[in-house]
CSV table of C-alpha atoms in Angstrom, one decimal:
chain,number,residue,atom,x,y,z
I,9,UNK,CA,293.6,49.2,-71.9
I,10,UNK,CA,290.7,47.3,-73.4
I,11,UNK,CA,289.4,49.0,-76.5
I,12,UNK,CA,285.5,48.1,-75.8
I,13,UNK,CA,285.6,48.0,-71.8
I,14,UNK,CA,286.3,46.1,-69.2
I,15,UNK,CA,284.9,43.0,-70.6
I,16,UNK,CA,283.7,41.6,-74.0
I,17,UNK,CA,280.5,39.6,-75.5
I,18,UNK,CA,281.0,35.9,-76.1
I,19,UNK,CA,280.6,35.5,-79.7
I,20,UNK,CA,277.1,34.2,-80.8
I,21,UNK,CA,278.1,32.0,-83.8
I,22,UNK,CA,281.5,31.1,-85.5
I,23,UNK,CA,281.8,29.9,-89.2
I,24,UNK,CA,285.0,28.1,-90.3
I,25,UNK,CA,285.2,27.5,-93.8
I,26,UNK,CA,287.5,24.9,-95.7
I,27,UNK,CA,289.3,27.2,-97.9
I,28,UNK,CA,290.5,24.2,-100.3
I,29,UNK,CA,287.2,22.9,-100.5
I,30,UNK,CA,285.2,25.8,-101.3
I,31,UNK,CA,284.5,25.4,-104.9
I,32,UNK,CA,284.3,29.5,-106.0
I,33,UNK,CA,287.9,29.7,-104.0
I,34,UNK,CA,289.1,26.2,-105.1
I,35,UNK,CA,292.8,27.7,-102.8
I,36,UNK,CA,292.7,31.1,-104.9
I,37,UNK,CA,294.0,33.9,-103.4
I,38,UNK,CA,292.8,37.7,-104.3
I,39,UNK,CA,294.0,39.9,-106.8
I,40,UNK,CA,292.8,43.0,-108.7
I,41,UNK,CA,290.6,42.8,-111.5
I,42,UNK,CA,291.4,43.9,-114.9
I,43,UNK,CA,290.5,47.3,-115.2
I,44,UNK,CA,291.9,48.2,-111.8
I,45,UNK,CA,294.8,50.1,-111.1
I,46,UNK,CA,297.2,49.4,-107.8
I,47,UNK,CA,295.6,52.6,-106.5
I,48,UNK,CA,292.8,50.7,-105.4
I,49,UNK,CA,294.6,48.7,-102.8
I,50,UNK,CA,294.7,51.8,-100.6
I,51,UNK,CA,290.6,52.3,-101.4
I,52,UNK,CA,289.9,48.7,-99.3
I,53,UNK,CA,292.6,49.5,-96.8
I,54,UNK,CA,290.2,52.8,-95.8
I,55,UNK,CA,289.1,52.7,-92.4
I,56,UNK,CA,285.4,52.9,-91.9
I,57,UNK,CA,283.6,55.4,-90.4
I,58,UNK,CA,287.0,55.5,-88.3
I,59,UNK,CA,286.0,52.7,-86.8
I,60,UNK,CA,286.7,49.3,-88.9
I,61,UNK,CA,289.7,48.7,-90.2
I,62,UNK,CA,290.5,46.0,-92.6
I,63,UNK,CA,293.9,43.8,-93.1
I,64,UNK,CA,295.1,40.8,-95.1
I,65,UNK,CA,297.2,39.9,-98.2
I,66,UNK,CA,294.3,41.3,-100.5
I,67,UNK,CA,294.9,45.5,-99.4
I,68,UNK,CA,298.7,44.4,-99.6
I,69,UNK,CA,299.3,47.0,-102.5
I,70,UNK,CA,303.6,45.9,-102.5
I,71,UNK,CA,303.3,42.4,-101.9
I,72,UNK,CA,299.7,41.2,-102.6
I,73,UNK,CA,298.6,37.8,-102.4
I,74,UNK,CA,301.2,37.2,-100.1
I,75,UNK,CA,301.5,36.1,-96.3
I,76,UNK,CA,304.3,38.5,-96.2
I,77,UNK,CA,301.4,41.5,-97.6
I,78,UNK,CA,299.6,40.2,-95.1
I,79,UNK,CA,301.9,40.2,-92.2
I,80,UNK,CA,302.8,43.8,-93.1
I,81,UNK,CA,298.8,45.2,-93.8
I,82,UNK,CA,298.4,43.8,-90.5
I,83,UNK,CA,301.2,45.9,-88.7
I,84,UNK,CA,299.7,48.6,-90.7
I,85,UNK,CA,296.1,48.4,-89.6
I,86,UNK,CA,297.2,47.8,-85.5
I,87,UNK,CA,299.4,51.0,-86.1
I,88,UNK,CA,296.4,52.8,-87.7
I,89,UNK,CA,294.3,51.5,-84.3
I,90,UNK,CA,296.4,52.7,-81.5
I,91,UNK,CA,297.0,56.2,-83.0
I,92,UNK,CA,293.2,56.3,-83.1
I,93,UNK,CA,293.2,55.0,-79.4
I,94,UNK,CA,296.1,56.6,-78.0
């Protein structure tokens, strides 16, 4: 079953950045602000207008900043998507 039909765009432009080299990311990795409470994690995992879901190590509220956190927000966030579907 293919979520937007039979057959999808070709993508009009692709950016790759070089994470390392990016000098406001200089290889940093997310984390909450001072301020915030771990609450907010599930604010950014939200789905939009039911329709946009976001993943990754930064909505990881267990393990954050992690590839595990992001492995699991992942699984989270494709389960979120086929209930929705399905």
């Amino acid at each position: 079953m293919a979520i937007f039909g039979s057959a999808s765009p070709e993508p009009e432009q692709m950016v790759s950045t070089r994470w390392h080299a990016d000098p406001f990311a200089l290889g940093s990795y997310s984390h909450l602000p001072p301020g915030a409470s771990p609450s907010d994690y599930d604010l950014v995992t939200e789905a939009v207008e039911g329709r946009r879901f976001f993943a990754g190590e930064g909505t990881s509220r267990k393990y954050p900043a992690t590839v595990h956190g992001a492995d699991l927000s992942g699984e989270s966030a494709a389960a979120e998507i086929i209930d929705l579907v399905l």
